[in-house]
Tab-separated table of C-alpha atoms and ligand atoms in Angstrom:
chain	number	residue	atom	x	y	z
A	1	MET	CA	11.751	-0.821	4.169
A	2	VAL	CA	12.745	-3.931	6.128
A	3	ALA	CA	12.537	-6.171	3.048
A	4	LEU	CA	14.600	-3.706	0.971
A	5	ILE	CA	17.297	-3.444	3.620
A	6	GLU	CA	17.360	-7.217	4.085
A	7	ALA	CA	17.766	-7.492	0.288
A	8	GLY	CA	20.958	-5.428	0.668
A	9	TYR	CA	19.817	-1.996	-0.563
A	10	ASP	CA	20.949	1.314	0.970
A	11	LEU	CA	18.013	3.664	1.435
A	12	VAL	CA	17.302	7.326	1.915
A	13	ILE	CA	13.803	7.639	3.406
A	14	LEU	CA	11.755	10.804	2.817
A	15	ASP	CA	8.497	11.237	4.714
A	16	ASN	CA	6.491	14.310	5.791
A	17	LEU	CA	5.047	12.297	8.734
A	18	SER	CA	1.558	13.617	7.872
A	19	ASN	CA	0.122	10.127	8.316
A	20	SER	CA	2.862	8.275	10.182
A	21	SER	CA	5.010	8.591	13.286
A	22	ARG	CA	8.722	9.206	13.639
A	23	LYS	CA	8.591	6.391	16.213
A	24	VAL	CA	8.310	4.001	13.264
A	25	LEU	CA	11.892	4.902	12.321
A	26	THR	CA	13.198	3.909	15.768
A	27	ARG	CA	11.342	0.622	15.514
A	28	LEU	CA	12.636	0.022	11.960
A	29	GLU	CA	16.219	0.611	13.111
A	30	LYS	CA	15.664	-1.877	15.914
A	31	ILE	CA	14.433	-4.508	13.445
A	32	VAL	CA	17.239	-4.027	10.886
A	33	GLY	CA	19.916	-3.435	13.526
A	34	LYS	CA	21.406	-0.291	11.995
A	35	PRO	CA	20.709	3.455	11.681
A	36	LEU	CA	18.628	4.569	8.708
A	37	GLU	CA	19.011	7.758	6.703
A	38	PHE	CA	15.804	9.721	7.150
A	39	VAL	CA	14.776	13.127	5.811
A	40	GLN	CA	11.592	14.740	7.084
A	41	GLY	CA	10.026	16.664	4.221
A	42	ASP	CA	7.373	16.797	1.548
A	43	VAL	CA	7.631	15.172	-1.861
A	44	ARG	CA	6.323	18.466	-3.347
A	45	ASP	CA	9.439	20.321	-2.093
A	46	GLU	CA	11.540	20.175	-5.266
A	47	ALA	CA	14.477	22.043	-3.735
A	48	LEU	CA	14.663	19.453	-0.947
A	49	LEU	CA	14.408	16.620	-3.461
A	50	GLY	CA	17.287	18.133	-5.446
A	51	ARG	CA	19.426	18.318	-2.307
A	52	ILE	CA	18.721	14.671	-1.496
A	53	PHE	CA	19.869	13.551	-4.942
A	54	GLN	CA	22.912	15.876	-4.857
A	55	ASP	CA	23.982	14.857	-1.349
A	56	ALA	CA	23.873	11.162	-2.294
A	57	ALA	CA	25.949	11.823	-5.414
A	58	HIS	CA	28.473	13.914	-3.438
A	59	ARG	CA	28.837	11.019	-0.980
A	60	GLY	CA	29.768	8.782	-3.917
A	61	LYS	CA	26.523	6.816	-3.529
A	62	PRO	CA	24.251	8.274	-6.239
A	63	LEU	CA	20.615	7.139	-5.993
A	64	SER	CA	19.791	4.638	-8.746
A	65	THR	CA	16.095	3.989	-8.132
A	66	VAL	CA	13.140	5.795	-6.574
A	67	LEU	CA	10.313	3.903	-4.852
A	68	HIS	CA	7.318	6.197	-4.459
A	69	PHE	CA	4.864	5.391	-1.688
A	70	ALA	CA	3.942	8.915	-0.589
A	71	ALA	CA	0.213	9.379	-1.142
A	72	LEU	CA	-3.076	9.953	0.624
A	73	LYS	CA	-5.143	6.773	0.371
A	74	ALA	CA	-8.561	7.055	1.999
A	75	VAL	CA	-11.177	6.579	-0.687
A	76	GLY	CA	-13.997	8.338	1.179
A	77	GLU	CA	-11.744	11.285	2.058
A	78	SER	CA	-10.724	11.586	-1.605
A	79	VAL	CA	-14.397	12.029	-2.545
A	80	ARG	CA	-14.764	14.833	0.036
A	81	GLU	CA	-11.386	16.514	-0.709
A	82	PRO	CA	-10.446	15.808	-4.366
A	83	LEU	CA	-8.178	18.842	-4.809
A	84	ARG	CA	-6.053	17.848	-1.790
A	85	TYR	CA	-5.719	14.351	-3.278
A	86	TYR	CA	-4.780	15.548	-6.775
A	87	ASP	CA	-2.310	18.071	-5.370
A	88	ASN	CA	-0.638	15.561	-3.058
A	89	ASN	CA	-0.793	12.357	-5.085
A	90	VAL	CA	-0.392	13.695	-8.633
A	91	GLY	CA	1.371	17.016	-7.944
A	92	GLY	CA	3.783	15.322	-5.568
A	93	THR	CA	4.679	12.703	-8.151
A	94	LEU	CA	5.292	15.337	-10.836
A	95	SER	CA	7.711	17.141	-8.471
A	96	LEU	CA	9.502	13.878	-7.803
A	97	LEU	CA	9.741	12.982	-11.498
A	98	ARG	CA	11.111	16.464	-12.345
A	99	ALA	CA	13.759	16.117	-9.610
A	100	MET	CA	14.665	12.654	-10.935
A	101	GLN	CA	15.010	14.061	-14.461
A	102	THR	CA	17.349	16.798	-13.181
A	103	ALA	CA	19.411	14.219	-11.289
A	104	ASN	CA	19.398	11.808	-14.272
A	105	VAL	CA	17.773	9.011	-12.216
A	106	LYS	CA	15.805	6.749	-14.534
A	107	LYS	CA	14.391	3.843	-12.496
A	108	PHE	CA	11.016	4.183	-10.775
A	109	VAL	CA	8.868	1.779	-8.734
A	110	PHE	CA	5.384	3.143	-8.079
A	111	SER	CA	2.884	2.160	-5.393
A	112	SER	CA	-0.345	1.929	-7.363
A	113	SER	CA	-3.649	0.250	-6.603
A	114	ALA	CA	-6.242	-2.226	-7.848
A	115	THR	CA	-8.686	0.664	-7.620
A	116	VAL	CA	-7.463	1.790	-11.070
A	117	TYR	CA	-9.284	-1.127	-12.722
A	118	ASP	CA	-12.692	-0.851	-14.364
A	119	ALA	CA	-14.913	-2.284	-11.640
A	120	ASN	CA	-17.436	-3.649	-14.162
A	121	LEU	CA	-15.106	-6.402	-15.274
A	122	THR	CA	-15.132	-9.866	-13.756
A	123	CYS	CA	-12.332	-11.148	-11.524
A	124	PRO	CA	-9.499	-11.930	-11.598
A	125	PHE	CA	-8.316	-8.465	-12.626
A	126	GLN	CA	-5.488	-8.617	-15.193
A	127	GLU	CA	-2.867	-5.954	-15.896
A	128	GLY	CA	-4.187	-5.500	-19.432
A	129	ASN	CA	-7.708	-4.740	-18.172
A	130	PRO	CA	-9.222	-1.363	-19.039
A	131	ILE	CA	-8.621	1.382	-16.501
A	132	GLY	CA	-11.736	2.896	-14.935
A	133	PRO	CA	-11.492	4.217	-11.364
A	134	ILE	CA	-14.703	5.225	-9.563
A	135	ASN	CA	-13.250	7.658	-7.025
A	136	PRO	CA	-10.671	10.481	-6.934
A	137	TYR	CA	-8.152	8.324	-5.047
A	138	GLY	CA	-8.223	5.739	-7.833
A	139	TRP	CA	-8.026	8.498	-10.459
A	140	THR	CA	-4.876	9.943	-8.855
A	141	LYS	CA	-3.237	6.526	-9.212
A	142	ALA	CA	-4.471	6.113	-12.786
A	143	MET	CA	-3.233	9.606	-13.745
A	144	VAL	CA	0.234	8.942	-12.354
A	145	GLU	CA	0.343	5.666	-14.274
A	146	ARG	CA	-0.502	7.615	-17.446
A	147	VAL	CA	2.320	10.091	-16.765
A	148	LEU	CA	4.776	7.226	-16.251
A	149	CYS	CA	3.658	5.475	-19.427
A	150	ASP	CA	4.170	8.662	-21.458
A	151	MET	CA	7.586	9.268	-19.826
A	152	CYS	CA	8.700	5.769	-20.836
A	153	THR	CA	7.533	6.444	-24.396
A	154	ALA	CA	9.410	9.752	-24.504
A	155	ASN	CA	12.634	8.394	-23.005
A	156	ASP	CA	13.678	4.814	-23.704
A	157	GLN	CA	16.171	5.016	-20.837
A	158	PHE	CA	13.395	5.622	-18.270
A	159	SER	CA	11.629	2.594	-16.828
A	160	ALA	CA	8.749	2.307	-14.367
A	161	ILE	CA	7.378	-0.725	-12.575
A	162	VAL	CA	3.836	0.005	-11.351
A	163	LEU	CA	2.793	-2.246	-8.478
A	164	ARG	CA	-0.999	-2.490	-8.233
A	165	TYR	CA	-1.727	-3.385	-4.615
A	166	PHE	CA	-4.852	-5.344	-3.834
A	167	ASN	CA	-5.686	-5.314	-0.103
A	168	PRO	CA	-2.553	-5.223	2.069
A	169	ILE	CA	-3.143	-6.273	5.707
A	170	GLY	CA	-1.139	-7.726	8.598
A	171	ALA	CA	2.088	-6.469	10.172
A	172	HIS	CA	5.766	-7.286	10.564
A	173	SER	CA	6.115	-10.547	12.523
A	174	SER	CA	8.027	-8.751	15.330
A	175	GLY	CA	4.891	-6.856	16.357
A	176	LEU	CA	7.011	-3.677	16.434
A	177	ILE	CA	5.554	-2.022	13.325
A	178	GLY	CA	2.079	-2.194	11.841
A	179	GLU	CA	-0.884	-0.277	10.495
A	180	ASP	CA	-1.964	2.670	12.631
A	181	PRO	CA	-4.422	4.819	10.646
A	182	SER	CA	-5.222	8.226	12.104
A	183	GLY	CA	-8.832	8.662	13.247
A	184	ILE	CA	-11.575	6.101	12.553
A	185	PRO	CA	-10.187	3.408	10.220
A	186	ASN	CA	-11.700	3.368	6.730
A	187	ASN	CA	-10.426	-0.118	6.016
A	188	LEU	CA	-11.707	-3.442	7.329
A	189	PHE	CA	-8.625	-4.931	8.949
A	190	PRO	CA	-7.501	-2.042	11.186
A	191	PHE	CA	-11.128	-1.573	12.257
A	192	LEU	CA	-11.307	-5.273	13.129
A	193	THR	CA	-8.093	-5.171	15.188
A	194	GLN	CA	-9.277	-2.025	16.996
A	195	VAL	CA	-12.557	-3.750	17.942
A	196	ALA	CA	-10.561	-6.696	19.287
A	197	VAL	CA	-8.311	-4.444	21.367
A	198	GLY	CA	-11.296	-2.569	22.776
A	199	ARG	CA	-10.993	0.751	20.947
A	200	ARG	CA	-14.247	0.189	18.960
A	201	THR	CA	-17.444	-1.444	20.201
A	202	HIS	CA	-18.201	-3.594	17.143
A	203	LEU	CA	-17.499	-4.085	13.452
A	204	SER	CA	-20.100	-2.926	10.930
A	205	VAL	CA	-20.117	-5.373	8.025
A	206	TYR	CA	-21.050	-3.284	4.997
A	207	GLY	CA	-23.482	-5.422	3.058
A	208	GLY	CA	-24.699	-9.007	3.473
A	209	ASP	CA	-26.529	-9.289	0.145
A	210	TYR	CA	-23.748	-9.243	-2.445
A	211	PRO	CA	-23.699	-12.077	-5.028
A	212	THR	CA	-20.745	-13.722	-3.247
A	213	VAL	CA	-19.997	-16.890	-1.271
A	214	ASP	CA	-21.732	-15.574	1.869
A	215	GLY	CA	-23.210	-12.247	0.752
A	216	THR	CA	-20.339	-10.111	2.074
A	217	GLY	CA	-17.682	-8.322	0.017
A	218	VAL	CA	-14.788	-10.383	-1.348
A	219	ARG	CA	-11.240	-9.000	-1.571
A	220	ASP	CA	-7.712	-10.227	-2.288
A	221	TYR	CA	-5.986	-9.703	1.059
A	222	VAL	CA	-2.195	-9.864	0.834
A	223	HIS	CA	0.263	-9.898	3.744
A	224	VAL	CA	2.088	-6.576	3.988
A	225	MET	CA	5.414	-8.416	4.288
A	226	ASP	CA	4.713	-10.305	1.048
A	227	LEU	CA	3.984	-6.932	-0.503
A	228	ALA	CA	7.299	-5.570	0.831
A	229	GLU	CA	9.209	-8.516	-0.585
A	230	GLY	CA	7.508	-7.855	-3.924
A	231	HIS	CA	9.046	-4.376	-3.876
A	232	ALA	CA	12.547	-5.779	-3.373
A	233	LYS	CA	11.962	-8.011	-6.392
A	234	ALA	CA	10.684	-5.012	-8.378
A	235	VAL	CA	13.812	-2.957	-7.600
A	236	ALA	CA	15.982	-5.797	-8.888
A	237	HIS	CA	13.815	-6.149	-12.004
A	238	VAL	CA	13.595	-2.453	-12.881
A	239	ALA	CA	17.409	-2.283	-12.943
A	240	ASP	CA	17.516	-4.333	-16.121
A	241	THR	CA	14.175	-3.704	-17.771
A	242	LYS	CA	12.816	-0.967	-20.018
A	243	GLY	CA	9.488	0.763	-20.312
A	244	PHE	CA	6.235	0.814	-18.375
A	245	VAL	CA	5.456	-2.455	-16.545
A	246	PRO	CA	2.222	-2.783	-14.485
A	247	ILE	CA	2.202	-5.747	-12.061
A	248	ASN	CA	-0.550	-6.913	-9.667
A	249	LEU	CA	0.464	-7.665	-6.084
A	250	GLY	CA	-2.106	-9.959	-4.529
A	251	THR	CA	-2.566	-13.635	-3.671
A	252	GLY	CA	-4.873	-14.456	-6.587
A	253	HIS	CA	-7.556	-15.584	-4.090
A	254	GLY	CA	-10.683	-13.835	-2.781
A	255	THR	CA	-11.686	-13.789	0.900
A	256	SER	CA	-15.063	-12.506	2.129
A	257	VAL	CA	-15.509	-10.135	5.050
A	258	LEU	CA	-17.022	-12.909	7.168
A	259	GLN	CA	-14.259	-15.328	6.204
A	260	LEU	CA	-11.692	-12.736	7.338
A	261	VAL	CA	-13.572	-12.169	10.587
A	262	ARG	CA	-13.580	-15.927	11.268
A	263	ALA	CA	-9.832	-16.163	10.506
A	264	PHE	CA	-9.198	-13.254	12.873
A	265	GLU	CA	-11.300	-14.912	15.585
A	266	ARG	CA	-9.146	-18.043	15.196
A	267	ALA	CA	-6.032	-15.885	15.604
A	268	ILE	CA	-7.219	-14.229	18.834
A	269	GLY	CA	-9.083	-17.218	20.261
A	270	ARG	CA	-12.391	-15.401	20.835
A	271	THR	CA	-15.297	-13.937	18.885
A	272	VAL	CA	-15.475	-10.357	17.622
A	273	PRO	CA	-18.816	-8.483	17.812
A	274	PHE	CA	-20.122	-7.437	14.394
A	275	ARG	CA	-23.383	-6.340	12.808
A	276	ILE	CA	-24.320	-6.758	9.146
A	277	GLU	CA	-25.511	-3.384	7.854
A	278	GLY	CA	-26.217	-1.734	4.483
A	279	ARG	CA	-23.719	-1.651	1.651
A	280	ARG	CA	-21.068	1.104	1.608
A	281	PRO	CA	-21.512	3.376	-1.445
A	282	GLY	CA	-18.876	2.732	-4.105
A	283	ASP	CA	-17.942	-0.742	-2.891
A	284	LEU	CA	-17.417	-3.592	-5.331
A	285	ALA	CA	-18.852	-7.027	-4.653
A	286	GLU	CA	-15.594	-8.750	-5.570
A	287	SER	CA	-11.982	-7.903	-6.352
A	288	TRP	CA	-9.068	-10.276	-6.679
A	289	ALA	CA	-5.902	-10.426	-8.762
A	290	ASP	CA	-4.492	-12.407	-11.623
A	291	VAL	CA	-0.918	-12.800	-10.365
A	292	ALA	CA	0.713	-14.514	-13.351
A	293	HIS	CA	2.743	-11.392	-14.249
A	294	ALA	CA	4.222	-11.076	-10.763
A	295	SER	CA	5.324	-14.677	-10.909
A	296	LYS	CA	6.721	-14.519	-14.455
A	297	LEU	CA	8.391	-11.090	-14.331
A	298	LEU	CA	9.421	-10.799	-10.683
A	299	GLY	CA	9.605	-14.435	-9.621
A	300	TRP	CA	7.312	-13.339	-6.775
A	301	ALA	CA	4.278	-14.979	-5.232
A	302	ALA	CA	2.577	-14.323	-1.898
A	303	LYS	CA	3.729	-16.892	0.688
A	304	ARG	CA	1.618	-16.015	3.729
A	305	ASP	CA	-2.055	-16.967	4.116
A	306	VAL	CA	-4.959	-15.136	5.737
A	307	ASP	CA	-4.400	-16.855	9.079
A	308	GLN	CA	-0.835	-15.534	9.241
A	309	MET	CA	-2.022	-12.062	8.219
A	310	CYS	CA	-4.430	-12.139	11.161
A	311	GLN	CA	-1.865	-13.544	13.608
A	312	ASP	CA	0.759	-10.945	12.683
A	313	GLY	CA	-1.775	-8.118	12.628
A	314	TRP	CA	-3.039	-9.099	16.058
A	315	ARG	CA	0.509	-9.372	17.500
A	316	TRP	CA	1.075	-5.728	16.446
A	317	GLN	CA	-2.285	-4.385	17.670
A	318	SER	CA	-2.327	-6.267	20.980
A	319	ALA	CA	1.210	-5.079	21.774
A	320	ASN	CA	0.330	-1.514	20.728
A	321	PRO	CA	-3.333	-0.957	21.680
A	322	GLU	CA	-3.042	2.771	20.936
A	323	GLY	CA	-0.835	2.287	17.896
A	324	TYR	CA	2.233	4.570	17.969
A	325	GLY	CA	0.366	7.104	20.059
A	326	GLN	CA	1.848	5.837	23.307
A	327	ALA	CA	4.713	3.898	21.711
A	328	GLY	CA	8.065	3.962	23.400
B	1	WQD	C1	-12.720	-4.279	2.304
B	1	WQD	C2	-14.086	-4.950	2.482
B	1	WQD	C3	-15.915	-3.417	2.644
B	1	WQD	C4	-14.673	-1.598	6.436
B	1	WQD	C5	-9.315	-0.087	0.021
B	1	WQD	C6	-9.119	1.242	-0.679
B	1	WQD	C7	-7.724	1.636	-0.650
B	1	WQD	C8	-6.872	0.560	-1.225
B	1	WQD	C9	-7.340	-0.868	-0.891
B	1	WQD	C10	-4.559	0.879	-1.576
B	1	WQD	C11	-15.187	-4.322	1.664
B	1	WQD	C12	-15.727	-4.175	3.949
B	1	WQD	C13	-14.727	-2.351	5.282
B	1	WQD	C14	-15.604	-1.833	7.483
B	1	WQD	C15	-16.600	-3.573	6.157
B	1	WQD	N1	-5.570	0.717	-0.702
B	1	WQD	N2	-15.686	-3.319	5.153
B	1	WQD	N3	-16.545	-2.810	7.296
B	1	WQD	O1	-12.486	-0.792	-0.033
B	1	WQD	O2	-11.425	-2.989	-0.833
B	1	WQD	O3	-10.096	-0.936	-0.775
B	1	WQD	O4	-8.109	-0.778	0.228
B	1	WQD	O5	-4.704	1.082	-2.726
B	1	WQD	O6	-7.412	1.911	0.694
B	1	WQD	O7	-9.496	1.177	-2.004
B	1	WQD	O8	-10.798	-2.033	1.383
B	1	WQD	O9	-10.751	-2.566	3.773
B	1	WQD	O10	-12.093	-0.556	3.031
B	1	WQD	O11	-12.899	-2.867	2.511
B	1	WQD	O12	-17.478	-4.458	6.015
B	1	WQD	O13	-15.594	-1.185	8.559
B	1	WQD	O14	-14.472	-4.809	3.838
B	1	WQD	O15	-17.287	-3.274	2.330
B	1	WQD	O16	-16.053	-5.358	1.233
B	1	WQD	P1	-11.320	-1.706	-0.108
B	1	WQD	P2	-11.614	-1.942	2.753
């Protein structure tokens, strides 16, 4: 949101707050220095969506582009609760696309994921790679991409930029907003920051025997603010492009779990307790992006390195040990 506002866009934010806190809005307004238009509601509520589009048009500021981030994203949870994931991630997108069609809004930027790629292929993953998710979460993203591709074929006025995130980590440099997953974190970085702030006893490193630089899993970690700036570029690009355009958002470099732990230890100035344990089912050994498309089509490249991701992530977590739970 911050990057979009700083790029000069007016936003209407819709969120059902099922996995976020309204306190984020207060913090966002503090960062951007102005009130934000927020609607609490669910992307599956088509009547609400219609009112949002109509209200904007009646105010003489019709919505031109939709950025769709609303999705459940815990891989393990998607395996346990596939129907909830298909209903929310795919069903919610279909509601949104129907409301856009009714309101004649034709520009779409979609938050997709590197988990759509066929994991059997070697890195770097390229946008033209075959699609082959290995979990329901990845399938929800792949199915939405299919819907968007078919919509672009059916209507040459509709265009969709699909941003395939690799591994976003870090936080806004102010330390006011950052990642605050509910419950026990599934992902490496929030677990690491919670160990450092004393909420977890130690990090379990899932696997030390992968065929990688040091035996631990390798991923393409990308600073969340670089990712945000990539969205601002995508909104500008979708305004004057046609069709279905998948674009990787990553750094183009792989970092192992242990390399990330060492970078984080440099950021906080002390060691973090960890134990190397067995592999996590479904994990890849390696995943990192080919980022040539992002550079060529969006004029975007990640600017921040792993050390800055760790410094910014720690600034958020150390200032908010309980996340937004006790935030003012
Ligand atoms: C990274 C590495 C783990 C936790 C996820 C999901 C999805 C997607 C991208 C948006 C792996 C290791 C992890 C831990 C560990 N988001 N690890 N101990 O699995 O690459 O992808 O993020 O699309 O959320 O697909 O991310 O952070 O879970 O794992 O050793 O406690 O860290 O084995 O090598 P992943 P991750």
